[in-house]
Amino acid sequence: MTVARPPRTRAPVHEAAASSRGASQPQQEGPPDLRLVPPALAAWAAAALALDAPAHVVALACTAASLVAATLLIGARRRAPTSGGRRRGAPRPRRGLDMPSPVPLPDGGRALEPTPARPRGAVSRQRERKASPPAADRSPGAAPNAAPGAHRRPGTGEVHNVPRRQATSPQSTAAWRGRRTAGAVAAVLLCGAAAGTVAGLHGADVRRGPVPALAREYAEATAEVTVTGDPRLTRPRVRGAALAPASVVLEAEAGRVTGPGGTTTTTRAPVLVTVHPRAGKGRTAWLGLLPSTRLRVHGRLVPPLRDGDRIAAVVRVNGGGPPRVTVPPSAVQRLAGRLRAGLRTATDGLSPDARALLPALVVGDTSRVPPDLDEAFRATDMLHLMAVSGSNLTLVLALLTGPPQLAGRAERRGLAGALGIRLRTTALLGGGLTLAFVIVCRPDPSVLRAAACGLITLLALGTGRRRSLLPALAAAVLALVLYDPWLARSYGFLLSALATGALLTIAPGWSAALRRRGVPPRVAEALAAAAAAQAVCAPVVVAMAARVSLVAIPCKLIAEVAVAPATVLGFAALAAAAVVPPVAAWIAWSAGWPAGWIAQVARTGAALPGAEADWPDGWTGALLLAVVTLAVVLVGRRLLRHRLLCAVCALLVLLAVVRPAPLARIITGWPPPGWRMVACDVGQGDALVLAAGPGTAVVVDTGPEPRAVDRCLRSLGVVRIPLLVLTHFHADHVAGLTGALRGRAVGAIETTGLEEPPGQAEFVRHRARSAHVPVIAAVPGERRRFGPLSWEVVWPAPPPAPAGAEGPNDASVTLLVRTAGLTLLLLGDLEPPAQQALQTAHPILPEVDVLKVAHHGSAYQDPHLLRRLRPRLALISCGADNPYGHPSPRTIASLRAQGATVLRTDTDGPIAVIRDPGLRAVLGGHGGP
């Protein structure tokens, strides 16, 4: 007779494995260890609040927290029972057969009989055993009311294998729980008090001393400073019509300060040094400074822009000469600088994107990253790839220790396993490698977080303790906040900690859920990791940038396959550059392929019409996005059960990102059918688009910012620009040229003949050469036609310039445009003298349907010209809350007095002019269509 055996239940760790044979490394983890998380969060919050709080408030709060913690610990110690429920001071019972009678179990079950004394060896073996599994994992023969580790003997009611200590009474259990709770609360209070104290001292250092006092007086001083960070070149910014020159900015620490009266004071204050060096050797010398270099600078001290910054003052260095170095950098920093410079040299022969991106991927060197590539990475939320983080350090340590899950086993791999290096020696070598990693890659917030987690994990490896990453992350956060409290206010540190925490807590569960629904394991892990990191980091990004990336997750998944090869080969090129530069160049060439792939993914994702969506900024917007994300997660759990609904949702997201023109026009109403002209909302500047056929337009000016004009042209579906007219070379009309050229076929660029300012004129020529677009000068009386569009250049006049002309503004190219029976006059930035000369040069200038008001609607307008033109619609292109008062109320009143309808981009957003059948204007809404 055959007895059927019940099916054997597999352990969960084997059920979740991808292989039918189960997991190859069946290490079963219990619930996550969260004991260090509350102290770390308390320290973080206390440091963030105490940095700019009054000193007496910080002292009072920290003292109160310490006293409460001490009271809790003392009370818990007095109430704490010893083993077997014996209170402190009670006589210790003897071991053996004369022990007290059995103690009833907490639930009233059968008492456990005392166990006879065991030999010494048996006691030692019992102490060496690991803790027994929890009640849920007991074998079927376990006693239901027995303590952990107690089992009933098969076939009898006896209990054997009794733990070393007797069962505790309910009172003892409650006391133990109270003691544990008191200890946890005390730890939170003590960590918060310690972090608050350290943060208060750091904040006081910024607010006291001679440097803040001199800054409040805007005094000039001579200071000896020590460079603490890499110098960086700021991007030129548009300020009105001018382009602010690029400046070199570096963080430093002031050691000796000599004030206006000649008094020299020794101090220790963090400062931000800014200098406007002349292009060439002077700028190169400033950008080549290394941390630990000592300088002597003279300049004006000014307060920081925001209260609560970690700098005591901004030092604006006088002059643009080279830096005056008093003490060269340390040998370690010189070596790190040579390694970084060697990597840059090795990448010189690569394509522009790979040449810029590879040093950023490997060591966080973004000095070569152009603005358009940086914007593409921001639009796709892939900017973290340029910030060195834990993934870089993991790859470096994996070369030494092999895969992390095998690092503490006999079958470990890597160089340490191949050479037979002991675990403790491996941990020491890993620690040295981590410190070198921090020095070469610079101690940015993400680097410090990764290094702290790595050192804690290496410590566990060397001591043979269990490696648990969540406690390691909490301990790293706690240690770093105590070391540098300013990290508590760093967005980079916050994003790094959130992303790592999501990968450790959220991603495993999501990955398991995807695998249960048939997703391949590797795909499930990658998708869960990208989604978890995006879910927790997106609200923080919204608080800073007021936007949500809709292409972040797919772009990260597509780029992820190239990150590891590019990083590993990049580190190999970094190491080889110091020894064999030709080999380093060859390795860098190999790494350029995956680096170029990553850059192409970012550019392609950012170019999609729906790559980004506007969102409310600030912490209100962040909270709103967090609520929306939580709702999406809850709904998504149910949607995963229905493949049809999942497919429909995926299709909707795809349509929102791609935004086919017919569908977008139906949903948003923008652009309106039959549009003839659009005034783009580009801020304080001009950008006009004249329709010349399907996907084709003539563009007049590009505004001050590439992203804004590119977005406007993409919303209109413009892919071909037969002629791009730049009325004059002021920055608010030409600085956005890169955005107009991006991804479009441009026939020619037409400009005014007056090349002033020279810097902006050179910028236009340089961008045109890079895009292989010819630059031509506008000729007075020139007539052109393209499709339904025709225009005439009515200004500038041929030389000499008219009397009273005021430079570039009065040299603006002015166009008289005719399209679909409409007449439009685009005045550029003409001032009243040029407007009067225009009437003289063209005495039969006709009345117009649409007038682009000169100079953003400023008060300087010629009233005779406005009366002569009598426009039906007046368009004013200006930025919201601009400091120039544009448009002038007087100008608006004059236009309305002539019967014109006045529309402005700062309040109405982009404006489209159509003929349907008469003249009509359609507003795209403030902030864009």
PDB file of N, CA and C in Angstrom, residues 120-177:
ATOM      1  N   ARG A 120      29.705  21.607  30.742  1.00  0.00           N
ATOM      2  CA  ARG A 120      30.201  22.908  30.315  1.00  0.00           C
ATOM      3  C   ARG A 120      30.230  23.037  28.793  1.00  0.00           C
ATOM      4  N   GLY A 121      30.635  21.931  28.141  1.00  0.00           N
ATOM      5  CA  GLY A 121      30.680  21.973  26.675  1.00  0.00           C
ATOM      6  C   GLY A 121      29.319  22.182  26.056  1.00  0.00           C
ATOM      7  N   ALA A 122      28.304  21.549  26.634  1.00  0.00           N
ATOM      8  CA  ALA A 122      26.949  21.720  26.093  1.00  0.00           C
ATOM      9  C   ALA A 122      26.485  23.147  26.233  1.00  0.00           C
ATOM     10  N   VAL A 123      26.799  23.791  27.366  1.00  0.00           N
ATOM     11  CA  VAL A 123      26.419  25.191  27.564  1.00  0.00           C
ATOM     12  C   VAL A 123      27.099  26.085  26.546  1.00  0.00           C
ATOM     13  N   SER A 124      28.366  25.806  26.282  1.00  0.00           N
ATOM     14  CA  SER A 124      29.081  26.615  25.299  1.00  0.00           C
ATOM     15  C   SER A 124      28.476  26.476  23.920  1.00  0.00           C
ATOM     16  N   ARG A 125      28.123  25.210  23.570  1.00  0.00           N
ATOM     17  CA  ARG A 125      27.512  25.034  22.254  1.00  0.00           C
ATOM     18  C   ARG A 125      26.158  25.732  22.171  1.00  0.00           C
ATOM     19  N   GLN A 126      25.426  25.701  23.272  1.00  0.00           N
ATOM     20  CA  GLN A 126      24.121  26.373  23.273  1.00  0.00           C
ATOM     21  C   GLN A 126      24.289  27.871  23.080  1.00  0.00           C
ATOM     22  N   ARG A 127      25.321  28.473  23.681  1.00  0.00           N
ATOM     23  CA  ARG A 127      25.524  29.905  23.528  1.00  0.00           C
ATOM     24  C   ARG A 127      25.963  30.277  22.124  1.00  0.00           C
ATOM     25  N   GLU A 128      26.620  29.351  21.461  1.00  0.00           N
ATOM     26  CA  GLU A 128      27.100  29.650  20.125  1.00  0.00           C
ATOM     27  C   GLU A 128      26.012  29.545  19.069  1.00  0.00           C
ATOM     28  N   ARG A 129      24.913  28.883  19.436  1.00  0.00           N
ATOM     29  CA  ARG A 129      23.851  28.743  18.445  1.00  0.00           C
ATOM     30  C   ARG A 129      23.207  30.092  18.130  1.00  0.00           C
ATOM     31  N   LYS A 130      22.693  30.190  16.894  1.00  0.00           N
ATOM     32  CA  LYS A 130      22.006  31.430  16.515  1.00  0.00           C
ATOM     33  C   LYS A 130      20.629  31.466  17.136  1.00  0.00           C
ATOM     34  N   ALA A 131      20.050  32.655  17.106  1.00  0.00           N
ATOM     35  CA  ALA A 131      18.707  32.813  17.667  1.00  0.00           C
ATOM     36  C   ALA A 131      17.733  31.957  16.875  1.00  0.00           C
ATOM     37  N   SER A 132      16.750  31.400  17.570  1.00  0.00           N
ATOM     38  CA  SER A 132      15.772  30.543  16.915  1.00  0.00           C
ATOM     39  C   SER A 132      14.865  31.368  16.026  1.00  0.00           C
ATOM     40  N   PRO A 133      14.250  30.747  15.017  1.00  0.00           N
ATOM     41  CA  PRO A 133      13.372  31.498  14.116  1.00  0.00           C
ATOM     42  C   PRO A 133      12.142  31.998  14.844  1.00  0.00           C
ATOM     43  N   PRO A 134      11.480  33.011  14.300  1.00  0.00           N
ATOM     44  CA  PRO A 134      10.262  33.521  14.935  1.00  0.00           C
ATOM     45  C   PRO A 134       9.163  32.473  14.954  1.00  0.00           C
ATOM     46  N   ALA A 135       8.094  32.813  15.679  1.00  0.00           N
ATOM     47  CA  ALA A 135       7.011  31.849  15.895  1.00  0.00           C
ATOM     48  C   ALA A 135       6.397  31.398  14.580  1.00  0.00           C
ATOM     49  N   ALA A 136       6.339  32.288  13.602  1.00  0.00           N
ATOM     50  CA  ALA A 136       5.725  31.912  12.329  1.00  0.00           C
ATOM     51  C   ALA A 136       6.525  30.860  11.599  1.00  0.00           C
ATOM     52  N   ASP A 137       7.829  30.712  11.922  1.00  0.00           N
ATOM     53  CA  ASP A 137       8.679  29.762  11.217  1.00  0.00           C
ATOM     54  C   ASP A 137       8.931  28.495  12.017  1.00  0.00           C
ATOM     55  N   ARG A 138       8.210  28.269  13.136  1.00  0.00           N
ATOM     56  CA  ARG A 138       8.448  27.064  13.923  1.00  0.00           C
ATOM     57  C   ARG A 138       7.968  25.835  13.167  1.00  0.00           C
ATOM     58  N   SER A 139       8.567  24.767  13.487  1.00  0.00           N
ATOM     59  CA  SER A 139       8.141  23.506  12.882  1.00  0.00           C
ATOM     60  C   SER A 139       6.786  23.101  13.421  1.00  0.00           C
ATOM     61  N   PRO A 140       6.064  22.206  12.708  1.00  0.00           N
ATOM     62  CA  PRO A 140       4.720  21.822  13.168  1.00  0.00           C
ATOM     63  C   PRO A 140       4.724  21.207  14.549  1.00  0.00           C
ATOM     64  N   GLY A 141       5.860  20.679  14.972  1.00  0.00           N
ATOM     65  CA  GLY A 141       5.890  20.053  16.295  1.00  0.00           C
ATOM     66  C   GLY A 141       6.176  20.988  17.419  1.00  0.00           C
ATOM     67  N   ALA A 142       6.282  22.271  17.163  1.00  0.00           N
ATOM     68  CA  ALA A 142       6.636  23.211  18.219  1.00  0.00           C
ATOM     69  C   ALA A 142       5.481  23.388  19.179  1.00  0.00           C
ATOM     70  N   ALA A 143       5.826  23.599  20.419  1.00  0.00           N
ATOM     71  CA  ALA A 143       4.808  23.825  21.439  1.00  0.00           C
ATOM     72  C   ALA A 143       4.140  25.146  21.204  1.00  0.00           C
ATOM     73  N   PRO A 144       2.811  25.211  21.198  1.00  0.00           N
ATOM     74  CA  PRO A 144       2.129  26.473  20.852  1.00  0.00           C
ATOM     75  C   PRO A 144       2.363  27.557  21.857  1.00  0.00           C
ATOM     76  N   ASN A 145       2.583  27.212  23.131  1.00  0.00           N
ATOM     77  CA  ASN A 145       2.728  28.235  24.159  1.00  0.00           C
ATOM     78  C   ASN A 145       4.145  28.332  24.680  1.00  0.00           C
ATOM     79  N   ALA A 146       5.057  27.605  24.049  1.00  0.00           N
ATOM     80  CA  ALA A 146       6.417  27.605  24.561  1.00  0.00           C
ATOM     81  C   ALA A 146       7.181  28.793  24.018  1.00  0.00           C
ATOM     82  N   ALA A 147       8.269  29.105  24.710  1.00  0.00           N
ATOM     83  CA  ALA A 147       9.138  30.186  24.274  1.00  0.00           C
ATOM     84  C   ALA A 147       9.862  29.767  23.011  1.00  0.00           C
ATOM     85  N   PRO A 148      10.451  30.726  22.261  1.00  0.00           N
ATOM     86  CA  PRO A 148      11.175  30.373  21.049  1.00  0.00           C
ATOM     87  C   PRO A 148      12.260  29.341  21.328  1.00  0.00           C
ATOM     88  N   GLY A 149      12.310  28.305  20.507  1.00  0.00           N
ATOM     89  CA  GLY A 149      13.307  27.257  20.662  1.00  0.00           C
ATOM     90  C   GLY A 149      12.787  26.047  21.402  1.00  0.00           C
ATOM     91  N   ALA A 150      11.608  26.107  22.076  1.00  0.00           N
ATOM     92  CA  ALA A 150      11.068  24.958  22.810  1.00  0.00           C
ATOM     93  C   ALA A 150      10.201  24.128  21.878  1.00  0.00           C
ATOM     94  N   HIS A 151      10.337  22.823  21.890  1.00  0.00           N
ATOM     95  CA  HIS A 151       9.597  21.912  21.020  1.00  0.00           C
ATOM     96  C   HIS A 151       9.034  20.758  21.844  1.00  0.00           C
ATOM     97  N   ARG A 152       7.925  20.224  21.374  1.00  0.00           N
ATOM     98  CA  ARG A 152       7.370  19.030  22.013  1.00  0.00           C
ATOM     99  C   ARG A 152       8.042  17.790  21.420  1.00  0.00           C
ATOM    100  N   ARG A 153       8.289  16.824  22.298  1.00  0.00           N
ATOM    101  CA  ARG A 153       8.872  15.577  21.835  1.00  0.00           C
ATOM    102  C   ARG A 153       7.805  14.800  21.070  1.00  0.00           C
ATOM    103  N   PRO A 154       8.102  14.312  19.878  1.00  0.00           N
ATOM    104  CA  PRO A 154       7.082  13.592  19.092  1.00  0.00           C
ATOM    105  C   PRO A 154       6.495  12.425  19.873  1.00  0.00           C
ATOM    106  N   GLY A 155       5.169  12.332  19.865  1.00  0.00           N
ATOM    107  CA  GLY A 155       4.477  11.234  20.540  1.00  0.00           C
ATOM    108  C   GLY A 155       4.262  11.457  22.007  1.00  0.00           C
ATOM    109  N   THR A 156       4.745  12.541  22.565  1.00  0.00           N
ATOM    110  CA  THR A 156       4.586  12.823  23.992  1.00  0.00           C
ATOM    111  C   THR A 156       4.161  14.257  24.166  1.00  0.00           C
ATOM    112  N   GLY A 157       3.845  14.607  25.346  1.00  0.00           N
ATOM    113  CA  GLY A 157       3.497  15.993  25.648  1.00  0.00           C
ATOM    114  C   GLY A 157       4.644  16.741  26.273  1.00  0.00           C
ATOM    115  N   GLU A 158       5.831  16.117  26.319  1.00  0.00           N
ATOM    116  CA  GLU A 158       6.956  16.757  26.980  1.00  0.00           C
ATOM    117  C   GLU A 158       7.575  17.822  26.066  1.00  0.00           C
ATOM    118  N   VAL A 159       8.156  18.762  26.728  1.00  0.00           N
ATOM    119  CA  VAL A 159       8.840  19.837  26.019  1.00  0.00           C
ATOM    120  C   VAL A 159      10.321  19.672  26.250  1.00  0.00           C
ATOM    121  N   HIS A 160      11.092  19.758  25.152  1.00  0.00           N
ATOM    122  CA  HIS A 160      12.540  19.642  25.295  1.00  0.00           C
ATOM    123  C   HIS A 160      13.198  20.823  24.600  1.00  0.00           C
ATOM    124  N   ASN A 161      14.509  20.891  24.709  1.00  0.00           N
ATOM    125  CA  ASN A 161      15.303  21.977  24.129  1.00  0.00           C
ATOM    126  C   ASN A 161      14.846  23.330  24.677  1.00  0.00           C
ATOM    127  N   VAL A 162      14.733  23.406  25.989  1.00  0.00           N
ATOM    128  CA  VAL A 162      14.293  24.633  26.650  1.00  0.00           C
ATOM    129  C   VAL A 162      15.412  25.656  26.572  1.00  0.00           C
ATOM    130  N   PRO A 163      15.128  26.912  26.302  1.00  0.00           N
ATOM    131  CA  PRO A 163      16.177  27.930  26.246  1.00  0.00           C
ATOM    132  C   PRO A 163      16.896  28.045  27.589  1.00  0.00           C
ATOM    133  N   ARG A 164      18.026  28.789  27.513  1.00  0.00           N
ATOM    134  CA  ARG A 164      18.865  28.918  28.674  1.00  0.00           C
ATOM    135  C   ARG A 164      18.136  29.624  29.811  1.00  0.00           C
ATOM    136  N   ARG A 165      17.311  30.611  29.464  1.00  0.00           N
ATOM    137  CA  ARG A 165      16.645  31.390  30.498  1.00  0.00           C
ATOM    138  C   ARG A 165      15.202  30.944  30.642  1.00  0.00           C
ATOM    139  N   GLN A 166      14.674  31.163  31.810  1.00  0.00           N
ATOM    140  CA  GLN A 166      13.291  30.789  32.064  1.00  0.00           C
ATOM    141  C   GLN A 166      12.328  31.707  31.322  1.00  0.00           C
ATOM    142  N   ALA A 167      11.103  31.228  31.135  1.00  0.00           N
ATOM    143  CA  ALA A 167      10.076  32.051  30.514  1.00  0.00           C
ATOM    144  C   ALA A 167       9.780  33.259  31.393  1.00  0.00           C
ATOM    145  N   THR A 168       9.527  34.383  30.773  1.00  0.00           N
ATOM    146  CA  THR A 168       9.311  35.619  31.518  1.00  0.00           C
ATOM    147  C   THR A 168       7.841  35.811  31.811  1.00  0.00           C
ATOM    148  N   SER A 169       7.587  36.539  32.868  1.00  0.00           N
ATOM    149  CA  SER A 169       6.215  36.844  33.253  1.00  0.00           C
ATOM    150  C   SER A 169       5.692  38.013  32.435  1.00  0.00           C
ATOM    151  N   PRO A 170       4.375  38.244  32.417  1.00  0.00           N
ATOM    152  CA  PRO A 170       3.837  39.398  31.686  1.00  0.00           C
ATOM    153  C   PRO A 170       4.418  40.710  32.175  1.00  0.00           C
ATOM    154  N   GLN A 171       4.639  40.824  33.500  1.00  0.00           N
ATOM    155  CA  GLN A 171       5.214  42.064  34.013  1.00  0.00           C
ATOM    156  C   GLN A 171       6.626  42.283  33.479  1.00  0.00           C
ATOM    157  N   SER A 172       7.403  41.188  33.400  1.00  0.00           N
ATOM    158  CA  SER A 172       8.768  41.331  32.897  1.00  0.00           C
ATOM    159  C   SER A 172       8.762  41.685  31.413  1.00  0.00           C
ATOM    160  N   THR A 173       7.834  41.089  30.653  1.00  0.00           N
ATOM    161  CA  THR A 173       7.740  41.403  29.226  1.00  0.00           C
ATOM    162  C   THR A 173       7.382  42.867  29.013  1.00  0.00           C
ATOM    163  N   ALA A 174       6.436  43.361  29.776  1.00  0.00           N
ATOM    164  CA  ALA A 174       6.053  44.768  29.652  1.00  0.00           C
ATOM    165  C   ALA A 174       7.209  45.685  30.040  1.00  0.00           C
ATOM    166  N   ALA A 175       7.947  45.292  31.091  1.00  0.00           N
ATOM    167  CA  ALA A 175       9.078  46.113  31.510  1.00  0.00           C
ATOM    168  C   ALA A 175      10.154  46.145  30.429  1.00  0.00           C
ATOM    169  N   TRP A 176      10.385  44.975  29.807  1.00  0.00           N
ATOM    170  CA  TRP A 176      11.393  44.939  28.748  1.00  0.00           C
ATOM    171  C   TRP A 176      10.984  45.805  27.566  1.00  0.00           C
ATOM    172  N   ARG A 177       9.693  45.744  27.202  1.00  0.00           N
ATOM    173  CA  ARG A 177       9.232  46.580  26.107  1.00  0.00           C
ATOM    174  C   ARG A 177       9.325  48.065  26.454  1.00  0.00           C
TER     175      ARG A 177
END
